[in-house]
Short mmCIF file of C-alpha atoms in Angstrom, two decimals:
data_model
loop_
_atom_site.label_atom_id
_atom_site.label_comp_id
_atom_site.label_asym_id
_atom_site.label_seq_id
_atom_site.Cartn_x
_atom_site.Cartn_y
_atom_site.Cartn_z
CA LYS Y 11 3.81 -39.08 -22.22
CA ASP Y 12 2.82 -35.39 -23.27
CA GLU Y 13 6.19 -33.90 -22.25
CA ALA Y 14 9.10 -32.18 -24.04
CA ASN Y 15 12.51 -30.87 -23.01
CA VAL Y 16 13.37 -27.76 -24.83
CA LYS Y 17 16.94 -29.19 -25.32
CA GLN Y 18 15.20 -32.00 -27.37
CA PHE Y 19 14.25 -29.05 -29.94
CA GLY Y 20 17.61 -27.81 -29.98
CA ALA Y 21 17.78 -25.15 -27.06
CA TYR Y 22 20.98 -24.16 -25.79
CA GLY Y 23 20.68 -22.47 -22.97
CA ASP Y 24 23.88 -20.84 -23.02
CA ASN Y 25 22.88 -17.01 -22.76
CA ILE Y 26 24.42 -16.68 -25.94
CA HIS Y 27 22.05 -18.21 -28.58
CA ASP Y 28 18.41 -17.11 -29.17
CA ASP Y 29 16.22 -20.09 -28.12
CA TYR Y 30 13.16 -18.84 -29.23
CA ASN Y 31 12.41 -21.59 -32.06
CA ALA Y 32 13.50 -24.49 -29.81
CA PHE Y 33 10.72 -23.25 -27.49
CA ASN Y 34 8.17 -22.39 -29.77
CA ASN Y 35 8.49 -25.88 -31.41
CA ALA Y 36 8.10 -27.58 -28.33
CA LEU Y 37 5.21 -25.72 -27.20
CA ASN Y 38 3.53 -26.67 -30.80
CA TYR Y 39 3.81 -30.33 -30.05
CA PHE Y 40 3.54 -30.75 -26.35
CA ASN Y 41 1.18 -29.41 -23.48
CA ASN Y 42 4.15 -30.02 -20.88
CA ILE Y 43 7.38 -28.38 -21.44
CA LEU Y 44 10.45 -28.86 -19.27
CA VAL Y 45 13.20 -26.25 -19.33
CA PRO Y 46 16.13 -27.93 -17.61
CA THR Y 47 19.13 -25.84 -15.68
CA GLY Y 48 20.44 -22.92 -18.14
CA LYS Y 49 20.18 -19.51 -19.20
CA TYR Y 50 17.78 -19.39 -22.26
CA LYS Y 51 17.81 -15.94 -24.20
CA ILE Y 52 14.24 -15.47 -26.00
CA GLY Y 53 14.31 -13.00 -28.82
CA ALA Y 54 10.51 -12.67 -29.19
CA THR Y 55 7.51 -13.16 -27.10
CA LEU Y 56 6.25 -16.69 -27.06
CA GLU Y 57 2.31 -16.82 -27.75
CA LEU Y 58 0.55 -19.66 -25.76
CA SER Y 59 -2.44 -20.56 -27.62
CA LYS Y 60 -3.47 -23.43 -25.94
CA SER Y 61 -3.34 -24.81 -21.96
CA THR Y 62 0.33 -25.32 -21.25
CA ASN Y 63 2.46 -26.15 -18.19
CA ILE Y 64 6.01 -24.92 -18.09
CA TYR Y 65 8.35 -26.06 -15.34
CA GLY Y 66 11.70 -25.81 -14.53
CA LYS Y 67 14.57 -26.37 -11.80
CA SER Y 68 14.78 -22.93 -10.35
CA ALA Y 69 14.93 -22.49 -6.47
CA ILE Y 70 13.62 -19.57 -5.08
CA ARG Y 71 15.71 -17.27 -3.08
CA CYS Y 72 15.65 -14.02 -0.99
CA TRP Y 73 18.43 -11.42 -1.42
CA SER Y 74 21.35 -14.06 -2.36
CA GLY Y 75 22.13 -17.56 -2.85
CA ASP Y 76 23.75 -20.10 -5.64
CA SER Y 77 21.77 -19.63 -8.76
CA SER Y 78 24.11 -22.05 -10.93
CA SER Y 79 21.60 -24.64 -11.24
CA ASP Y 80 18.66 -22.51 -12.05
CA THR Y 81 16.36 -22.31 -14.81
CA GLU Y 82 16.62 -18.77 -16.32
CA ILE Y 83 14.68 -17.10 -19.25
CA ILE Y 84 16.31 -13.92 -20.39
CA THR Y 85 14.42 -11.24 -22.43
CA ASP Y 86 15.53 -7.73 -23.53
CA GLU Y 87 12.37 -5.77 -24.98
CA ASP Y 88 9.37 -8.38 -25.15
CA TYR Y 89 7.56 -10.68 -22.54
CA ALA Y 90 8.96 -14.17 -22.49
CA PHE Y 91 5.37 -15.59 -22.57
CA SER Y 92 2.09 -14.02 -23.59
CA CYS Y 93 -1.14 -16.02 -22.53
CA SER Y 94 -4.77 -15.94 -24.18
CA TRP Y 95 -7.92 -15.71 -22.54
CA GLY Y 96 -9.71 -19.45 -22.39
CA ASN Y 97 -6.48 -21.46 -21.90
CA VAL Y 98 -4.79 -22.28 -18.85
CA ASN Y 99 -1.01 -21.86 -18.41
CA ASN Y 100 0.94 -22.96 -15.28
CA PHE Y 101 4.35 -21.98 -14.65
CA ARG Y 102 6.93 -23.52 -11.75
CA ASP Y 103 10.38 -23.47 -10.53
CA LEU Y 104 11.15 -20.84 -13.69
CA THR Y 105 13.55 -17.62 -13.22
CA PHE Y 106 12.48 -14.58 -15.49
CA ASN Y 107 15.07 -11.90 -16.14
CA GLY Y 108 13.73 -9.01 -18.17
CA TYR Y 109 10.14 -9.23 -18.78
CA GLY Y 110 8.33 -12.27 -17.42
CA ILE Y 111 4.68 -13.21 -18.27
CA TYR Y 112 1.97 -11.25 -19.96
CA GLN Y 113 -1.76 -12.05 -19.36
CA PRO Y 114 -2.20 -14.76 -17.60
CA CYS Y 115 -5.46 -16.14 -17.39
CA GLY Y 116 -6.82 -18.80 -15.05
CA SER Y 117 -3.07 -19.75 -14.52
CA LYS Y 118 -0.90 -21.04 -11.41
CA ILE Y 119 2.53 -19.19 -11.02
CA ASP Y 120 4.21 -21.14 -8.42
CA ARG Y 121 7.81 -20.89 -6.96
CA CYS Y 122 9.00 -18.34 -9.77
CA GLU Y 123 11.48 -15.68 -9.53
CA PHE Y 124 11.22 -12.33 -11.47
CA TYR Y 125 13.90 -9.51 -11.94
CA GLY Y 126 15.06 -7.12 -14.10
CA ILE Y 127 12.07 -4.88 -15.50
CA LEU Y 128 8.51 -6.33 -14.92
CA GLY Y 129 7.56 -9.67 -13.61
CA VAL Y 130 3.67 -10.23 -14.17
CA LYS Y 131 1.35 -7.95 -15.85
CA ASN Y 132 -2.38 -8.04 -16.64
CA ALA Y 133 -3.09 -11.07 -14.81
CA ARG Y 134 -6.96 -12.38 -14.61
CA VAL Y 135 -8.10 -15.08 -12.33
CA THR Y 136 -4.73 -16.22 -11.55
CA ASN Y 137 -2.76 -17.55 -8.32
CA ILE Y 138 0.71 -16.63 -7.66
CA ASN Y 139 2.18 -18.22 -4.86
CA GLU Y 140 5.67 -18.53 -3.23
CA CYS Y 141 7.45 -16.17 -6.00
CA SER Y 142 10.21 -13.69 -5.51
CA PHE Y 143 9.66 -10.23 -7.41
CA HIS Y 144 12.80 -8.17 -6.99
CA ASN Y 145 15.13 -5.33 -8.67
CA CYS Y 146 12.26 -4.38 -10.92
CA THR Y 147 12.82 -1.34 -12.59
CA THR Y 148 8.98 -0.98 -13.41
CA ALA Y 149 7.15 -3.07 -10.81
CA GLY Y 150 7.01 -6.81 -9.81
CA ILE Y 151 3.36 -7.03 -10.70
CA GLN Y 152 1.26 -4.80 -12.71
CA THR Y 153 -2.31 -4.79 -12.76
CA LEU Y 154 -4.51 -7.61 -11.42
CA THR Y 155 -8.07 -8.66 -11.67
CA ASP Y 156 -9.86 -11.63 -9.82
CA SER Y 157 -6.33 -13.05 -8.79
CA TYR Y 158 -4.50 -13.99 -5.43
CA ILE Y 159 -1.03 -13.36 -4.47
CA THR Y 160 0.16 -15.21 -1.53
CA ASN Y 161 3.21 -15.93 0.17
CA SER Y 162 5.45 -14.04 -2.06
CA TYR Y 163 8.58 -11.72 -1.36
CA PHE Y 164 8.59 -8.11 -3.16
CA TYR Y 165 12.13 -6.42 -2.50
CA ASN Y 166 14.04 -3.47 -4.15
CA ASN Y 167 11.38 -2.74 -6.79
CA GLU Y 168 10.45 0.67 -8.41
CA ILE Y 169 6.79 -0.63 -7.16
CA GLY Y 170 6.10 -3.87 -5.48
CA LEU Y 171 2.75 -4.09 -6.83
CA ASP Y 172 1.50 -1.64 -9.31
CA LEU Y 173 -2.55 -2.11 -8.96
CA THR Y 174 -3.55 0.33 -11.06
CA ASN Y 175 -7.12 -0.34 -12.29
CA SER Y 176 -7.19 -3.38 -10.42
CA ASN Y 177 -10.28 -5.20 -8.97
CA ASP Y 178 -11.45 -8.21 -6.80
CA ASN Y 179 -7.72 -9.28 -5.90
CA THR Y 180 -6.62 -10.70 -2.61
CA ILE Y 181 -3.22 -9.84 -1.60
CA ASN Y 182 -2.39 -11.82 1.60
CA CYS Y 183 0.76 -13.11 3.74
CA ASN Y 184 3.19 -11.55 1.39
CA LYS Y 185 6.41 -9.69 2.40
CA ILE Y 186 6.81 -6.22 0.63
CA GLU Y 187 10.24 -4.19 1.46
CA TRP Y 188 12.63 -1.83 0.50
CA ASN Y 189 10.67 -1.03 -2.65
CA GLU Y 190 10.04 2.75 -3.70
CA LEU Y 191 6.55 2.32 -3.20
CA GLY Y 192 5.15 -1.25 -1.86
CA ILE Y 193 1.75 -1.06 -3.50
CA LYS Y 194 0.17 1.36 -5.58
CA LEU Y 195 -3.73 0.98 -5.92
CA THR Y 196 -6.94 2.14 -7.64
CA GLY Y 197 -9.75 0.13 -8.19
CA GLN Y 198 -12.29 -1.64 -6.17
CA TYR Y 199 -12.94 -4.78 -3.98
CA ASN Y 200 -9.46 -5.47 -2.69
CA ASN Y 201 -8.57 -7.09 0.12
CA ILE Y 202 -4.90 -6.53 1.62
CA THR Y 203 -4.50 -8.86 4.74
CA ASN Y 204 -1.81 -10.33 6.77
CA ASN Y 205 1.33 -8.66 5.10
CA THR Y 206 4.49 -6.98 6.03
CA PHE Y 207 5.15 -3.47 4.58
CA ASP Y 208 8.60 -2.76 5.79
CA ARG Y 209 11.01 0.06 4.98
CA ASN Y 210 9.63 0.97 1.57
CA THR Y 211 11.14 4.59 0.59
CA THR Y 212 7.73 6.41 0.25
CA TYR Y 213 4.50 4.43 1.32
CA GLY Y 214 3.76 1.14 2.18
CA LEU Y 215 0.36 1.30 0.47
CA SER Y 216 -0.64 4.33 -1.59
CA GLY Y 217 -4.48 4.45 -2.92
CA THR Y 218 -6.01 6.97 -4.96
CA GLY Y 219 -10.09 6.94 -5.27
CA VAL Y 220 -10.52 3.28 -4.16
CA THR Y 221 -13.78 1.74 -3.03
CA ASN Y 222 -14.53 -1.22 -0.96
CA LEU Y 223 -11.04 -1.75 0.23
CA ILE Y 224 -9.81 -4.00 3.26
CA VAL Y 225 -6.52 -3.49 4.89
CA ASN Y 226 -6.63 -5.60 7.86
CA ASN Y 227 -4.42 -7.46 10.03
CA ASN Y 228 -1.23 -6.03 8.24
CA ARG Y 229 2.35 -4.94 9.73
CA PHE Y 230 3.78 -1.83 8.94
CA GLU Y 231 7.55 -0.85 9.77
CA ARG Y 232 9.54 2.00 8.73
CA ASN Y 233 7.77 3.05 5.48
CA LEU Y 234 9.63 6.42 5.38
CA THR Y 235 7.06 8.95 4.32
CA ASN Y 236 3.70 7.39 5.80
CA HIS Y 237 2.43 3.59 6.19
CA ILE Y 238 -0.56 4.45 4.40
CA ILE Y 239 -1.77 7.29 2.08
CA LEU Y 240 -5.46 7.15 0.74
CA SER Y 241 -8.37 8.60 -0.73
CA GLY Y 242 -11.79 7.04 -1.48
CA SER Y 243 -14.95 5.54 0.04
CA LEU Y 244 -15.90 2.26 2.05
CA ILE Y 245 -12.53 1.54 3.29
CA SER Y 246 -11.80 -0.51 6.22
CA ILE Y 247 -8.26 -0.35 8.07
CA VAL Y 248 -8.59 -2.51 11.00
CA ASN Y 249 -6.50 -4.27 13.34
CA ASN Y 250 -3.04 -3.24 11.60
CA MET Y 251 0.07 -2.95 13.23
CA MET Y 252 1.98 0.41 12.57
CA PHE Y 253 5.63 1.00 13.66
CA SER Y 254 7.93 3.69 13.62
CA LYS Y 255 11.60 2.53 13.75
CA ASN Y 256 15.33 3.21 13.30
CA SER Y 257 15.56 3.18 9.40
CA ASN Y 258 19.06 1.81 9.85
CA ASP Y 259 17.85 -1.26 12.08
CA ASP Y 260 20.39 -0.96 15.11
CA GLU Y 261 22.59 1.80 13.76
CA PRO Y 262 22.18 5.39 14.28
CA GLY Y 263 19.58 6.59 11.86
CA THR Y 264 16.10 8.50 11.98
CA VAL Y 265 12.77 7.14 13.36
CA LEU Y 266 10.34 7.03 10.81
CA PRO Y 267 7.74 7.81 9.60
CA THR Y 268 6.84 10.55 11.89
CA ASN Y 269 3.04 10.21 10.99
CA ALA Y 270 1.45 6.99 10.24
CA ILE Y 271 -1.65 7.58 7.89
CA SER Y 272 -2.45 10.37 5.55
CA LEU Y 273 -6.10 10.70 4.43
CA THR Y 274 -6.44 12.81 1.34
CA SER Y 275 -10.23 12.46 0.78
CA ILE Y 276 -12.40 9.70 2.40
CA GLU Y 277 -15.99 9.17 3.24
CA SER Y 278 -18.10 6.01 4.44
CA SER Y 279 -14.95 4.39 6.15
CA ILE Y 280 -13.66 3.06 9.39
CA ILE Y 281 -10.44 3.04 11.31
CA LYS Y 282 -10.25 1.33 14.40
CA ASP Y 283 -8.44 -1.24 16.49
CA ASN Y 284 -4.95 -0.27 15.06
CA ASN Y 285 -1.78 -0.23 17.26
CA VAL Y 286 0.37 2.66 16.35
CA LEU Y 287 3.97 3.34 17.25
CA VAL Y 288 5.31 6.84 16.26
CA PRO Y 289 8.16 9.05 17.46
CA ASN Y 290 7.62 11.92 20.12
CA GLY Y 291 5.51 14.53 18.33
CA GLY Y 292 4.20 11.91 15.71
CA LYS Y 293 0.67 11.42 14.86
CA LEU Y 294 -1.93 8.86 13.89
CA PHE Y 295 -2.98 11.22 10.96
CA ASN Y 296 -0.71 13.73 9.40
CA SER Y 297 -2.76 16.00 7.23
CA ASN Y 298 -6.66 17.34 6.92
CA PRO Y 299 -8.64 15.63 4.53
CA GLN Y 300 -9.79 17.62 1.64
CA TYR Y 301 -13.24 15.95 2.27
CA GLU Y 302 -14.74 13.58 4.77
CA SER Y 303 -18.03 12.06 5.53
CA LYS Y 304 -19.22 9.30 7.75
CA LEU Y 305 -15.95 8.40 9.08
CA ASN Y 306 -15.62 6.19 12.17
CA VAL Y 307 -12.44 6.50 14.15
CA GLY Y 308 -12.40 4.33 16.87
CA GLU Y 309 -10.03 2.35 19.50
CA ASN Y 310 -6.63 2.99 17.73
CA TYR Y 311 -3.66 3.03 20.24
CA LEU Y 312 -0.95 5.69 19.75
CA ASN Y 313 2.16 4.66 21.55
CA GLY Y 314 0.32 2.78 24.27
CA ASN Y 315 -2.55 5.24 24.65
CA ASN Y 316 -6.01 5.33 23.09
CA THR Y 317 -5.25 9.16 21.98
CA LEU Y 318 -5.55 10.89 18.98
CA LYS Y 319 -3.77 13.86 17.76
CA PHE Y 320 -5.02 16.14 15.03
CA THR Y 321 -4.22 19.41 12.97
CA LYS Y 322 -7.16 21.21 11.52
CA ASN Y 323 -7.73 24.01 9.49
CA CYS Y 324 -11.08 25.51 11.16
CA GLY Y 325 -11.95 28.18 8.42
CA THR Y 326 -11.82 32.07 9.33
CA PHE Y 327 -13.39 34.49 11.37
CA THR Y 328 -13.19 38.21 11.73
CA SER Y 329 -12.61 39.57 15.12
CA SER Y 330 -14.42 42.39 16.74
CA THR Y 331 -13.36 45.21 19.09
CA SER Y 332 -13.50 42.52 21.77
CA THR Y 333 -10.30 41.31 23.61
CA GLU Y 334 -11.79 37.63 23.45
CA THR Y 335 -13.43 35.62 20.91
CA THR Y 336 -15.70 32.28 20.76
CA PHE Y 337 -15.32 30.17 17.59
CA ARG Y 338 -16.89 27.04 16.61
CA LEU Y 339 -14.48 24.10 15.64
CA GLN Y 340 -16.08 23.38 11.87
CA TRP Y 341 -14.96 19.61 12.04
CA SER Y 342 -17.56 16.86 12.27
CA GLU Y 343 -15.33 14.96 14.60
CA LEU Y 344 -15.56 17.67 17.44
CA GLN Y 345 -18.99 18.93 16.20
CA TYR Y 346 -20.93 15.96 16.97
CA LEU Y 347 -18.62 14.66 20.11
CA SER Y 348 -20.09 14.23 23.61
CA LEU Y 349 -17.40 15.43 26.15
CA ASN Y 350 -18.64 12.87 28.60
CA GLY Y 351 -15.95 10.51 29.13
CA TRP Y 352 -13.71 12.29 26.84
CA ASP Y 353 -10.80 14.29 27.33
CA VAL Y 354 -10.50 17.05 24.68
CA HIS Y 355 -7.43 18.95 24.79
CA VAL Y 356 -6.38 22.10 22.73
CA SER Y 357 -2.43 22.25 22.42
CA ASN Y 358 -2.36 25.06 20.18
CA VAL Y 359 -4.39 27.88 18.39
CA ARG Y 360 -2.71 29.80 15.22
CA LEU Y 361 -4.45 32.51 13.79
CA THR Y 362 -3.04 33.73 10.51
CA ASN Y 363 -3.68 37.12 8.49
CA GLY Y 364 -1.37 37.33 5.36
CA ASN Y 365 1.95 36.74 6.33
CA ASN Y 366 1.36 37.34 10.15
CA VAL Y 367 0.76 34.18 12.25
CA SER Y 368 0.00 34.50 15.92
CA TYR Y 369 0.19 31.54 18.41
CA ILE Y 370 -2.12 31.24 21.53
CA THR Y 371 -1.21 28.56 23.81
CA PRO Y 372 -2.43 29.56 27.13
CA ASN Y 373 -5.79 30.57 28.41
CA VAL Y 374 -7.58 28.46 25.79
CA SER Y 375 -10.90 27.19 26.91
CA ILE Y 376 -13.08 24.22 25.29
CA TYR Y 377 -16.69 23.90 25.83
CA LYS Y 378 -19.74 21.96 24.35
CA GLU Y 379 -23.02 23.72 23.58
CA ALA Y 380 -25.80 21.32 23.82
CA ASN Y 381 -26.49 19.81 20.27
CA ASN Y 382 -24.77 22.64 18.78
CA GLY Y 383 -21.13 21.84 18.52
CA LEU Y 384 -17.84 22.07 20.12
CA TYR Y 385 -16.19 25.70 20.90
CA ILE Y 386 -13.17 27.13 22.01
CA LYS Y 387 -12.49 30.35 23.55
CA PHE Y 388 -9.38 32.33 23.47
CA PRO Y 389 -7.88 35.95 23.87
CA ILE Y 390 -7.24 38.13 20.84
CA ASP Y 391 -6.12 41.42 19.92
CA ALA Y 392 -9.09 44.15 20.14
CA THR Y 393 -8.69 45.08 16.11
CA PRO Y 394 -11.16 44.02 13.72
CA THR Y 395 -9.24 41.12 11.61
CA VAL Y 396 -9.73 38.34 9.26
CA TYR Y 397 -7.97 35.29 10.62
CA THR Y 398 -7.70 31.62 9.29
CA VAL Y 399 -7.87 29.61 12.58
CA ASN Y 400 -5.52 26.39 12.77
CA VAL Y 401 -6.04 24.09 15.83
CA ASP Y 402 -3.94 21.46 17.41
CA PHE Y 403 -5.75 18.97 19.65
CA THR Y 404 -6.05 15.60 21.29
CA ILE Y 405 -8.72 13.16 22.14
CA THR Y 406 -8.43 10.48 24.45
CA SER Y 407 -10.93 7.94 25.11
CA LYS Y 408 -11.47 4.50 26.48
CA PHE Y 409 -14.20 3.93 23.69
CA LYS Y 410 -14.58 5.40 19.99
CA VAL Y 411 -14.87 8.63 18.21
CA GLN Y 412 -18.12 8.10 15.84
CA ILE Y 413 -18.05 10.88 13.01
CA PRO Y 414 -21.55 11.11 11.42
CA ASN Y 415 -22.09 12.44 8.14
CA SER Y 416 -21.18 16.12 7.99
#
């Protein structure tokens, strides 16, 4: 039988002796390696130059539990295992303390626990299933390509999944909570579906310059800054649940986040059919995109209503000696919006000139000129002045907001 027990090769598993040589000798002669209960110190990275199965006796736990019967592999400055392209290396029922697995390729990692520094890095064409990543000071997982992460638990990490320069991955049915940041993402063709993001200190999902990203059917709760912050193109944010809740469970605390999504720059994307719950004064979006084009925002429900709230910087104008001005709202969402069937309400207009700020709430009217955009009319001082205009408004509809190319 092509199987070896590392203790047959002299491994101690006592967290005192360095068991590198025992592991290395077993790997040189056998393809199936059993690592029984114990704590195995590994002083250098074990290079896996052939297809190998390595399995232990660990039971996956969340938050707490008896670890006395675990198989724990302990490292200080090096990864426990480094894989090579072209070989299939599978890992099962192991606990990694420190650095875990580097560059698994075509691998399966099942029912393993990772904590300490960094769990898995540079995985390619790898399936990671029913694993636990916690208390990692760098990240639970860092950089993936063509891989699947399913049914796993990420908690108390600096970053749950650091998917910088990561492409063509599926992140499905995981629980991602209590991390400083849930998922950090750059790359393309990633699917993030059916996950729970809960109480991550900054963001549940942060993406920069992403393309062809699907964020569908997830549950976001109590991510303390925003649930999602994104920039990029060809993004789908559809059918997600986004809840602001008491940050301390049932104890007194702050209901967070105040605003669900932050978009910094976005084009050719769709945000629809999301159910969003925010505290009083909260919004679906919390900032003005630096750039937007071909953005379809539709059928999102905010606190049970299909109402969108926005604050927009609408540009500048120079007032004349008149006591009233008409100003076009320079934002594609309103320029191309038909008022039939819509309730568009301007709640506040702020005029800024240097350090002087004026607020206009009464006597503001809004109307649409045929094929030429949406306008607001409001009173001003009869003094020629250059103003910057910011407008708070809401859009309510039973249908959707379609934003064509601006």
